[in-house]
Amino acid sequence: MSDLKPIIVPESHNYVAAFLTLGCNLTCSYCINHFGLPASVKKHISGEEWVKGLNRIVSREDLPLTLQGGEPSIHKDFIYILNNIKPELKIDILTNLQFDVEEFIAKVDPERIKRDAPYASIRVSYHPEVMELEPLIEKVQRMLDANFSIGIWSVLHPTQEDVVREAQEICTAKGIDFRFKEFLGEYEGKLYGSFRYEGACDKTFKKHVLCKTTELIMGPDASVYRCHSDLYEGRAPVGNILDPEFQIEEIYRPCDDYGHCNPCDIKVKTNRLQEYGHTSVEIEFPEDESEAV
Ligand code: SF4
Ligand code: SF4
């Protein structure tokens, strides 16, 4: 038995994510991981350590642990992690499905990654600039035949809208759930996305604010971050789930990096109950201290 105390996810929280790695086996030009400064090299921890930390988490039936990245399947112990997370913790996976699906089917119970939700538990990202659609469809169909809860999502990037809409038609005709994701980020000098706080992602100024998150975001060494921007840009974490004392605090934390936020944290989106209007962070502006950079 672990001597680490449980980490109770507060009712206010809408997302619990373990970024097993920020590395990926693909190179999409619009990858949100590279919105800000290049991610600093991150320490990775073993599957055993991940399981030790993640099994402290006490979440709700409708709030799964999402394994993501980068590409989570390139973690050397990906399947070990899946198979050793305690059954009380539901699991979702965000993946580009470049892994060996036959090995996955042989080693993972489809019931383990399944829950009562309005969308698939394994959410595959389709990136037309670096992926062929047909082989992807074959892999998804193989996983569906093996009884996995799996669907495809694709970003409506301005350069690939037509091809993504066509892919949806092809997949829908084959009985595959295919959904669109809003493009968040910059293209030809324009910032795409619906954001709650003006200028937060402009990267043209920095301002002191107070910020509170509704997400438990864990980086590749199990450190916990205030937001995606902190994770991707290598700012100091607020804790680590392997620290025996770690508990989630529902507090506003001071931040001097407002203006360099990541679109994932600021965009207006649908929460886990499929309700629109949610934002990952709540920001308060104590005083006007803009500083041009
Ligand atoms: S598959 Fe996802 S994580 Fe990998 S480069 Fe593309 S957008 Fe980034
Ligand atoms: S203000 Fe922006 S950069 Fe600062 S913690 Fe909040 S989301 Fe992250």
mmCIF file of C-alpha atoms and ligand atoms in Angstrom:
data_model
loop_
_atom_site.group_PDB
_atom_site.id
_atom_site.type_symbol
_atom_site.label_atom_id
_atom_site.label_comp_id
_atom_site.label_asym_id
_atom_site.label_seq_id
_atom_site.Cartn_x
_atom_site.Cartn_y
_atom_site.Cartn_z
ATOM 1 C CA MET A 1 0.000 0.000 0.000
ATOM 2 C CA SER A 2 1.150 3.517 -0.758
ATOM 3 C CA ASP A 3 1.922 5.792 2.192
ATOM 4 C CA LEU A 4 0.900 8.811 0.126
ATOM 5 C CA LYS A 5 -2.304 10.566 1.188
ATOM 6 C CA PRO A 6 -5.208 10.724 -1.296
ATOM 7 C CA ILE A 7 -5.451 13.796 -3.537
ATOM 8 C CA ILE A 8 -9.119 14.757 -3.667
ATOM 9 C CA VAL A 9 -10.163 16.521 -6.863
ATOM 10 C CA PRO A 10 -12.428 19.456 -5.850
ATOM 11 C CA GLU A 11 -15.958 19.744 -7.233
ATOM 12 C CA SER A 12 -14.889 22.921 -9.075
ATOM 13 C CA HIS A 13 -12.447 20.993 -11.251
ATOM 14 C CA ASN A 14 -13.353 20.048 -14.818
ATOM 15 C CA TYR A 15 -10.245 18.356 -16.111
ATOM 16 C CA VAL A 16 -7.526 16.044 -14.805
ATOM 17 C CA ALA A 17 -4.659 15.466 -17.230
ATOM 18 C CA ALA A 18 -1.338 13.654 -17.096
ATOM 19 C CA PHE A 19 1.023 14.805 -19.845
ATOM 20 C CA LEU A 20 3.155 11.651 -19.879
ATOM 21 C CA THR A 21 5.535 13.391 -22.262
ATOM 22 C CA LEU A 22 5.620 16.596 -24.291
ATOM 23 C CA GLY A 23 7.439 14.716 -27.050
ATOM 24 C CA CYS A 24 5.627 13.504 -30.139
ATOM 25 C CA ASN A 25 6.313 11.271 -33.135
ATOM 26 C CA LEU A 26 4.622 13.773 -35.482
ATOM 27 C CA THR A 27 5.445 17.388 -36.311
ATOM 28 C CA CYS A 28 2.221 19.335 -36.928
ATOM 29 C CA SER A 29 2.972 22.951 -37.813
ATOM 30 C CA TYR A 30 0.125 24.263 -35.647
ATOM 31 C CA CYS A 31 0.871 22.110 -32.564
ATOM 32 C CA ILE A 32 -0.487 23.987 -29.531
ATOM 33 C CA ASN A 33 2.434 22.679 -27.437
ATOM 34 C CA HIS A 34 4.604 25.134 -29.367
ATOM 35 C CA PHE A 35 2.376 28.222 -29.055
ATOM 36 C CA GLY A 36 4.758 29.992 -26.694
ATOM 37 C CA LEU A 37 8.453 29.579 -26.081
ATOM 38 C CA PRO A 38 10.004 26.209 -27.012
ATOM 39 C CA ALA A 39 9.238 23.714 -24.252
ATOM 40 C CA SER A 40 12.243 23.195 -22.028
ATOM 41 C CA VAL A 41 13.558 19.650 -21.750
ATOM 42 C CA LYS A 42 11.439 17.848 -19.211
ATOM 43 C CA LYS A 43 12.407 15.101 -16.860
ATOM 44 C CA HIS A 44 10.332 11.977 -17.417
ATOM 45 C CA ILE A 45 9.379 9.532 -14.697
ATOM 46 C CA SER A 46 8.851 5.789 -14.904
ATOM 47 C CA GLY A 47 5.489 4.080 -15.240
ATOM 48 C CA GLU A 48 5.826 2.837 -11.683
ATOM 49 C CA GLU A 49 6.235 6.378 -10.379
ATOM 50 C CA TRP A 50 3.296 7.602 -12.454
ATOM 51 C CA VAL A 51 1.086 4.849 -11.073
ATOM 52 C CA LYS A 52 2.168 5.655 -7.511
ATOM 53 C CA GLY A 53 1.237 9.317 -7.947
ATOM 54 C CA LEU A 54 -1.887 8.906 -10.070
ATOM 55 C CA ASN A 55 -3.382 6.289 -7.764
ATOM 56 C CA ARG A 56 -3.543 8.958 -5.041
ATOM 57 C CA ILE A 57 -6.116 10.862 -7.084
ATOM 58 C CA VAL A 58 -9.721 10.596 -5.986
ATOM 59 C CA SER A 59 -11.962 11.902 -8.754
ATOM 60 C CA ARG A 60 -15.632 11.685 -9.656
ATOM 61 C CA GLU A 61 -17.350 9.127 -11.853
ATOM 62 C CA ASP A 62 -17.810 11.774 -14.561
ATOM 63 C CA LEU A 63 -14.290 13.202 -14.350
ATOM 64 C CA PRO A 64 -11.722 10.855 -15.879
ATOM 65 C CA LEU A 65 -7.962 11.046 -15.819
ATOM 66 C CA THR A 66 -6.872 11.992 -19.346
ATOM 67 C CA LEU A 67 -3.540 10.594 -20.503
ATOM 68 C CA GLN A 68 -2.119 12.922 -23.112
ATOM 69 C CA GLY A 69 0.959 14.749 -24.323
ATOM 70 C CA GLY A 70 2.662 15.327 -26.783
ATOM 71 C CA GLU A 71 1.896 11.747 -27.689
ATOM 72 C CA PRO A 72 1.318 9.683 -24.533
ATOM 73 C CA SER A 73 1.915 6.313 -26.217
ATOM 74 C CA ILE A 74 5.604 7.096 -26.734
ATOM 75 C CA HIS A 75 6.126 6.850 -22.964
ATOM 76 C CA LYS A 76 8.029 3.573 -22.602
ATOM 77 C CA ASP A 77 5.624 2.319 -19.908
ATOM 78 C CA PHE A 78 2.390 3.532 -21.516
ATOM 79 C CA ILE A 79 0.624 0.164 -21.359
ATOM 80 C CA TYR A 80 1.939 -0.569 -17.856
ATOM 81 C CA ILE A 81 0.474 2.770 -16.699
ATOM 82 C CA LEU A 82 -2.902 1.997 -18.309
ATOM 83 C CA ASN A 83 -3.028 -1.443 -16.742
ATOM 84 C CA ASN A 84 -2.002 -0.369 -13.255
ATOM 85 C CA ILE A 85 -4.077 2.736 -12.606
ATOM 86 C CA LYS A 86 -6.651 1.844 -9.957
ATOM 87 C CA PRO A 87 -10.018 0.818 -11.410
ATOM 88 C CA GLU A 88 -11.894 3.608 -9.560
ATOM 89 C CA LEU A 89 -10.142 6.140 -11.785
ATOM 90 C CA LYS A 90 -11.712 6.342 -15.249
ATOM 91 C CA ILE A 91 -9.242 6.813 -18.098
ATOM 92 C CA ASP A 92 -9.464 8.818 -21.328
ATOM 93 C CA ILE A 93 -6.641 8.946 -23.882
ATOM 94 C CA LEU A 94 -5.729 11.644 -26.400
ATOM 95 C CA THR A 95 -3.521 10.114 -29.078
ATOM 96 C CA ASN A 96 -2.478 10.348 -32.712
ATOM 97 C CA LEU A 97 -2.808 6.521 -32.901
ATOM 98 C CA GLN A 98 0.649 5.971 -34.352
ATOM 99 C CA PHE A 99 1.138 3.049 -31.952
ATOM 100 C CA ASP A 100 0.801 -0.665 -32.734
ATOM 101 C CA VAL A 101 -2.945 -1.273 -32.314
ATOM 102 C CA GLU A 102 -2.541 -5.072 -32.348
ATOM 103 C CA GLU A 103 -0.228 -4.923 -29.332
ATOM 104 C CA PHE A 104 -2.628 -2.506 -27.635
ATOM 105 C CA ILE A 105 -5.624 -4.779 -28.289
ATOM 106 C CA ALA A 106 -3.694 -7.801 -26.985
ATOM 107 C CA LYS A 107 -2.625 -6.085 -23.760
ATOM 108 C CA VAL A 108 -5.429 -3.688 -22.782
ATOM 109 C CA ASP A 109 -8.984 -4.539 -21.744
ATOM 110 C CA PRO A 110 -11.420 -2.334 -23.719
ATOM 111 C CA GLU A 111 -13.683 -2.149 -20.651
ATOM 112 C CA ARG A 112 -10.877 -0.375 -18.783
ATOM 113 C CA ILE A 113 -11.102 2.630 -21.102
ATOM 114 C CA LYS A 114 -14.831 3.009 -21.303
ATOM 115 C CA ARG A 115 -17.377 5.101 -19.440
ATOM 116 C CA ASP A 116 -20.764 6.668 -19.741
ATOM 117 C CA ALA A 117 -19.977 9.864 -21.688
ATOM 118 C CA PRO A 118 -21.280 11.700 -24.759
ATOM 119 C CA TYR A 119 -17.958 11.179 -26.554
ATOM 120 C CA ALA A 120 -15.378 8.437 -27.038
ATOM 121 C CA SER A 121 -12.816 7.690 -24.329
ATOM 122 C CA ILE A 122 -9.977 7.288 -26.845
ATOM 123 C CA ARG A 123 -9.885 10.479 -28.896
ATOM 124 C CA VAL A 124 -7.684 10.204 -31.947
ATOM 125 C CA SER A 125 -6.387 13.363 -33.556
ATOM 126 C CA TYR A 126 -6.299 13.396 -37.357
ATOM 127 C CA HIS A 127 -3.673 15.737 -38.784
ATOM 128 C CA PRO A 128 -3.923 15.734 -42.601
ATOM 129 C CA GLU A 129 -0.609 17.557 -43.101
ATOM 130 C CA VAL A 130 1.296 14.611 -41.591
ATOM 131 C CA MET A 131 -1.134 11.638 -41.747
ATOM 132 C CA GLU A 132 -2.906 9.518 -44.363
ATOM 133 C CA LEU A 133 -6.625 9.118 -43.701
ATOM 134 C CA GLU A 134 -7.147 5.549 -44.978
ATOM 135 C CA PRO A 135 -4.597 3.779 -42.713
ATOM 136 C CA LEU A 136 -5.963 5.794 -39.782
ATOM 137 C CA ILE A 137 -9.510 4.663 -40.565
ATOM 138 C CA GLU A 138 -8.330 1.031 -40.726
ATOM 139 C CA LYS A 139 -6.730 1.304 -37.290
ATOM 140 C CA VAL A 140 -9.790 2.964 -35.764
ATOM 141 C CA GLN A 141 -12.059 0.319 -37.264
ATOM 142 C CA ARG A 142 -9.811 -2.424 -35.877
ATOM 143 C CA MET A 143 -10.073 -0.835 -32.420
ATOM 144 C CA LEU A 144 -13.858 -0.468 -32.762
ATOM 145 C CA ASP A 145 -14.126 -4.151 -33.759
ATOM 146 C CA ALA A 146 -12.130 -4.976 -30.617
ATOM 147 C CA ASN A 147 -14.788 -3.080 -28.622
ATOM 148 C CA PHE A 148 -12.815 0.059 -27.737
ATOM 149 C CA SER A 149 -14.578 3.407 -27.275
ATOM 150 C CA ILE A 150 -12.777 5.427 -29.938
ATOM 151 C CA GLY A 151 -13.465 8.388 -32.228
ATOM 152 C CA ILE A 152 -11.560 10.862 -34.377
ATOM 153 C CA TRP A 153 -11.179 14.616 -33.822
ATOM 154 C CA SER A 154 -9.613 17.079 -36.210
ATOM 155 C CA VAL A 155 -8.694 20.751 -36.012
ATOM 156 C CA LEU A 156 -10.466 23.113 -38.401
ATOM 157 C CA HIS A 157 -7.244 24.898 -39.323
ATOM 158 C CA PRO A 158 -7.768 27.507 -42.087
ATOM 159 C CA THR A 159 -5.441 25.599 -44.456
ATOM 160 C CA GLN A 160 -7.164 22.233 -44.028
ATOM 161 C CA GLU A 161 -10.846 22.933 -43.502
ATOM 162 C CA ASP A 162 -11.985 21.314 -46.757
ATOM 163 C CA VAL A 163 -9.937 18.153 -46.312
ATOM 164 C CA VAL A 164 -11.092 17.787 -42.690
ATOM 165 C CA ARG A 165 -14.767 18.243 -43.612
ATOM 166 C CA GLU A 166 -14.362 15.651 -46.369
ATOM 167 C CA ALA A 167 -12.677 13.269 -43.911
ATOM 168 C CA GLN A 168 -15.676 13.646 -41.616
ATOM 169 C CA GLU A 169 -18.023 12.617 -44.413
ATOM 170 C CA ILE A 170 -15.912 9.561 -45.225
ATOM 171 C CA CYS A 171 -15.653 8.501 -41.575
ATOM 172 C CA THR A 172 -19.328 9.102 -40.808
ATOM 173 C CA ALA A 173 -20.269 6.911 -43.789
ATOM 174 C CA LYS A 174 -18.155 4.141 -42.238
ATOM 175 C CA GLY A 175 -19.802 4.528 -38.829
ATOM 176 C CA ILE A 176 -16.846 6.319 -37.190
ATOM 177 C CA ASP A 177 -17.580 9.237 -34.861
ATOM 178 C CA PHE A 178 -15.617 12.183 -36.286
ATOM 179 C CA ARG A 179 -15.740 15.594 -34.643
ATOM 180 C CA PHE A 180 -14.194 18.979 -35.274
ATOM 181 C CA LYS A 181 -11.953 20.926 -32.921
ATOM 182 C CA GLU A 182 -11.751 24.677 -33.123
ATOM 183 C CA PHE A 183 -8.331 25.899 -34.286
ATOM 184 C CA LEU A 184 -6.615 27.807 -31.493
ATOM 185 C CA GLY A 185 -3.508 29.728 -32.325
ATOM 186 C CA GLU A 186 -1.964 32.031 -34.870
ATOM 187 C CA TYR A 187 -2.106 31.780 -38.617
ATOM 188 C CA GLU A 188 -0.904 34.563 -40.926
ATOM 189 C CA GLY A 189 -0.840 37.066 -38.088
ATOM 190 C CA LYS A 190 -4.386 36.338 -36.916
ATOM 191 C CA LEU A 191 -5.221 34.692 -33.600
ATOM 192 C CA TYR A 192 -7.986 32.105 -33.964
ATOM 193 C CA GLY A 193 -10.295 31.074 -31.116
ATOM 194 C CA SER A 194 -12.954 32.527 -28.808
ATOM 195 C CA PHE A 195 -11.192 33.879 -25.742
ATOM 196 C CA ARG A 196 -12.656 35.139 -22.510
ATOM 197 C CA TYR A 197 -9.889 37.580 -21.548
ATOM 198 C CA GLU A 198 -8.821 40.151 -24.097
ATOM 199 C CA GLY A 199 -5.162 40.165 -25.033
ATOM 200 C CA ALA A 200 -4.315 37.172 -22.835
ATOM 201 C CA CYS A 201 -2.711 35.244 -25.699
ATOM 202 C CA ASP A 202 -1.341 38.176 -27.699
ATOM 203 C CA LYS A 203 2.239 37.807 -26.424
ATOM 204 C CA THR A 204 2.786 41.582 -26.739
ATOM 205 C CA PHE A 205 2.708 42.591 -23.051
ATOM 206 C CA LYS A 206 2.908 41.142 -19.555
ATOM 207 C CA LYS A 207 0.639 42.066 -16.713
ATOM 208 C CA HIS A 208 0.310 41.058 -13.082
ATOM 209 C CA VAL A 209 -2.921 39.207 -12.331
ATOM 210 C CA LEU A 210 -4.389 36.667 -9.958
ATOM 211 C CA CYS A 211 -5.317 33.370 -11.558
ATOM 212 C CA LYS A 212 -7.234 30.314 -10.374
ATOM 213 C CA THR A 213 -7.500 27.098 -12.341
ATOM 214 C CA THR A 214 -10.205 24.444 -12.558
ATOM 215 C CA GLU A 215 -7.814 21.832 -13.937
ATOM 216 C CA LEU A 216 -5.265 19.438 -12.479
ATOM 217 C CA ILE A 217 -2.434 19.590 -15.023
ATOM 218 C CA MET A 218 0.489 17.249 -14.455
ATOM 219 C CA GLY A 219 3.671 17.465 -16.521
ATOM 220 C CA PRO A 220 6.059 14.654 -17.546
ATOM 221 C CA ASP A 221 7.734 14.490 -14.106
ATOM 222 C CA ALA A 222 4.349 14.552 -12.291
ATOM 223 C CA SER A 223 4.756 18.232 -11.394
ATOM 224 C CA VAL A 224 1.506 20.187 -11.144
ATOM 225 C CA TYR A 225 1.137 23.481 -13.021
ATOM 226 C CA ARG A 226 -1.151 26.510 -12.748
ATOM 227 C CA CYS A 227 -1.957 26.259 -16.441
ATOM 228 C CA HIS A 228 -0.935 24.898 -19.857
ATOM 229 C CA SER A 229 1.238 27.945 -20.497
ATOM 230 C CA ASP A 230 3.309 27.236 -17.375
ATOM 231 C CA LEU A 231 3.685 23.595 -18.395
ATOM 232 C CA TYR A 232 4.695 24.271 -21.992
ATOM 233 C CA GLU A 233 6.975 27.198 -21.182
ATOM 234 C CA GLY A 234 8.695 25.463 -18.286
ATOM 235 C CA ARG A 235 7.664 27.906 -15.532
ATOM 236 C CA ALA A 236 7.890 26.759 -11.931
ATOM 237 C CA PRO A 237 5.310 24.147 -10.919
ATOM 238 C CA VAL A 238 3.076 24.581 -7.866
ATOM 239 C CA GLY A 239 3.682 21.046 -6.579
ATOM 240 C CA ASN A 240 4.134 17.424 -7.543
ATOM 241 C CA ILE A 241 1.806 14.473 -7.019
ATOM 242 C CA LEU A 242 4.770 12.427 -5.752
ATOM 243 C CA ASP A 243 5.260 14.909 -2.904
ATOM 244 C CA PRO A 244 3.584 13.248 0.098
ATOM 245 C CA GLU A 245 2.243 16.636 1.255
ATOM 246 C CA PHE A 246 0.734 17.642 -2.089
ATOM 247 C CA GLN A 247 -2.950 18.608 -2.106
ATOM 248 C CA ILE A 248 -4.943 20.621 -4.644
ATOM 249 C CA GLU A 249 -5.567 24.197 -3.497
ATOM 250 C CA GLU A 250 -8.506 26.159 -4.919
ATOM 251 C CA ILE A 251 -6.804 29.535 -4.671
ATOM 252 C CA TYR A 252 -5.995 32.552 -6.820
ATOM 253 C CA ARG A 253 -2.255 32.585 -7.436
ATOM 254 C CA PRO A 254 -0.253 35.649 -8.458
ATOM 255 C CA CYS A 255 0.991 35.532 -12.058
ATOM 256 C CA ASP A 256 3.233 38.024 -13.887
ATOM 257 C CA ASP A 257 2.810 36.331 -17.267
ATOM 258 C CA TYR A 258 -0.735 37.356 -18.197
ATOM 259 C CA GLY A 259 -0.533 38.284 -21.865
ATOM 260 C CA HIS A 260 1.488 35.129 -22.587
ATOM 261 C CA CYS A 261 -1.302 32.705 -21.669
ATOM 262 C CA ASN A 262 -1.935 29.606 -23.765
ATOM 263 C CA PRO A 263 -5.179 29.472 -25.796
ATOM 264 C CA CYS A 264 -6.072 26.166 -24.076
ATOM 265 C CA ASP A 265 -6.473 28.015 -20.775
ATOM 266 C CA ILE A 266 -8.290 31.096 -22.030
ATOM 267 C CA LYS A 267 -10.622 29.799 -24.718
ATOM 268 C CA VAL A 268 -14.327 29.624 -24.101
ATOM 269 C CA LYS A 269 -15.211 25.963 -24.403
ATOM 270 C CA THR A 270 -17.515 23.123 -23.550
ATOM 271 C CA ASN A 271 -16.944 21.483 -20.189
ATOM 272 C CA ARG A 272 -17.159 17.775 -19.400
ATOM 273 C CA LEU A 273 -20.979 18.072 -19.176
ATOM 274 C CA GLN A 274 -20.977 19.462 -22.723
ATOM 275 C CA GLU A 275 -22.045 22.904 -21.425
ATOM 276 C CA TYR A 276 -20.652 25.829 -23.426
ATOM 277 C CA GLY A 277 -19.141 28.885 -21.740
ATOM 278 C CA HIS A 278 -16.499 27.284 -19.539
ATOM 279 C CA THR A 279 -12.941 28.621 -19.255
ATOM 280 C CA SER A 280 -10.135 26.679 -17.594
ATOM 281 C CA VAL A 281 -8.912 29.623 -15.548
ATOM 282 C CA GLU A 282 -10.547 32.503 -13.680
ATOM 283 C CA ILE A 283 -8.491 35.682 -13.750
ATOM 284 C CA GLU A 284 -8.716 38.759 -11.536
ATOM 285 C CA PHE A 285 -7.049 42.050 -12.419
ATOM 286 C CA PRO A 286 -6.029 43.737 -9.159
ATOM 287 C CA GLU A 287 -4.462 46.830 -10.706
ATOM 288 C CA ASP A 288 -3.279 48.150 -14.013
ATOM 289 C CA GLU A 289 0.422 47.345 -14.312
ATOM 290 C CA SER A 290 0.868 46.628 -17.995
ATOM 291 C CA GLU A 291 4.419 46.410 -19.104
ATOM 292 C CA ALA A 292 5.382 46.358 -22.746
ATOM 293 C CA VAL A 293 7.853 43.616 -23.691
HETATM 294 S S1 SF4 B 1 0.102 14.938 -33.074
HETATM 295 FE FE1 SF4 B 1 -0.607 16.431 -31.567
HETATM 296 S S2 SF4 B 1 1.106 16.623 -30.109
HETATM 297 FE FE2 SF4 B 1 1.912 15.639 -31.954
HETATM 298 S S3 SF4 B 1 2.763 17.355 -33.190
HETATM 299 FE FE3 SF4 B 1 0.644 16.962 -33.887
HETATM 300 S S4 SF4 B 1 -0.626 18.409 -32.684
HETATM 301 FE FE4 SF4 B 1 1.377 18.247 -31.643
HETATM 302 S S1 SF4 B 2 -2.666 34.374 -16.152
HETATM 303 FE FE1 SF4 B 2 -2.228 33.072 -17.947
HETATM 304 S S2 SF4 B 2 -0.063 32.472 -17.756
HETATM 305 FE FE2 SF4 B 2 -0.746 33.252 -15.750
HETATM 306 S S3 SF4 B 2 -1.370 31.417 -14.601
HETATM 307 FE FE3 SF4 B 2 -3.221 32.261 -15.572
HETATM 308 S S4 SF4 B 2 -3.392 31.171 -17.533
HETATM 309 FE FE4 SF4 B 2 -1.302 30.852 -16.782
#
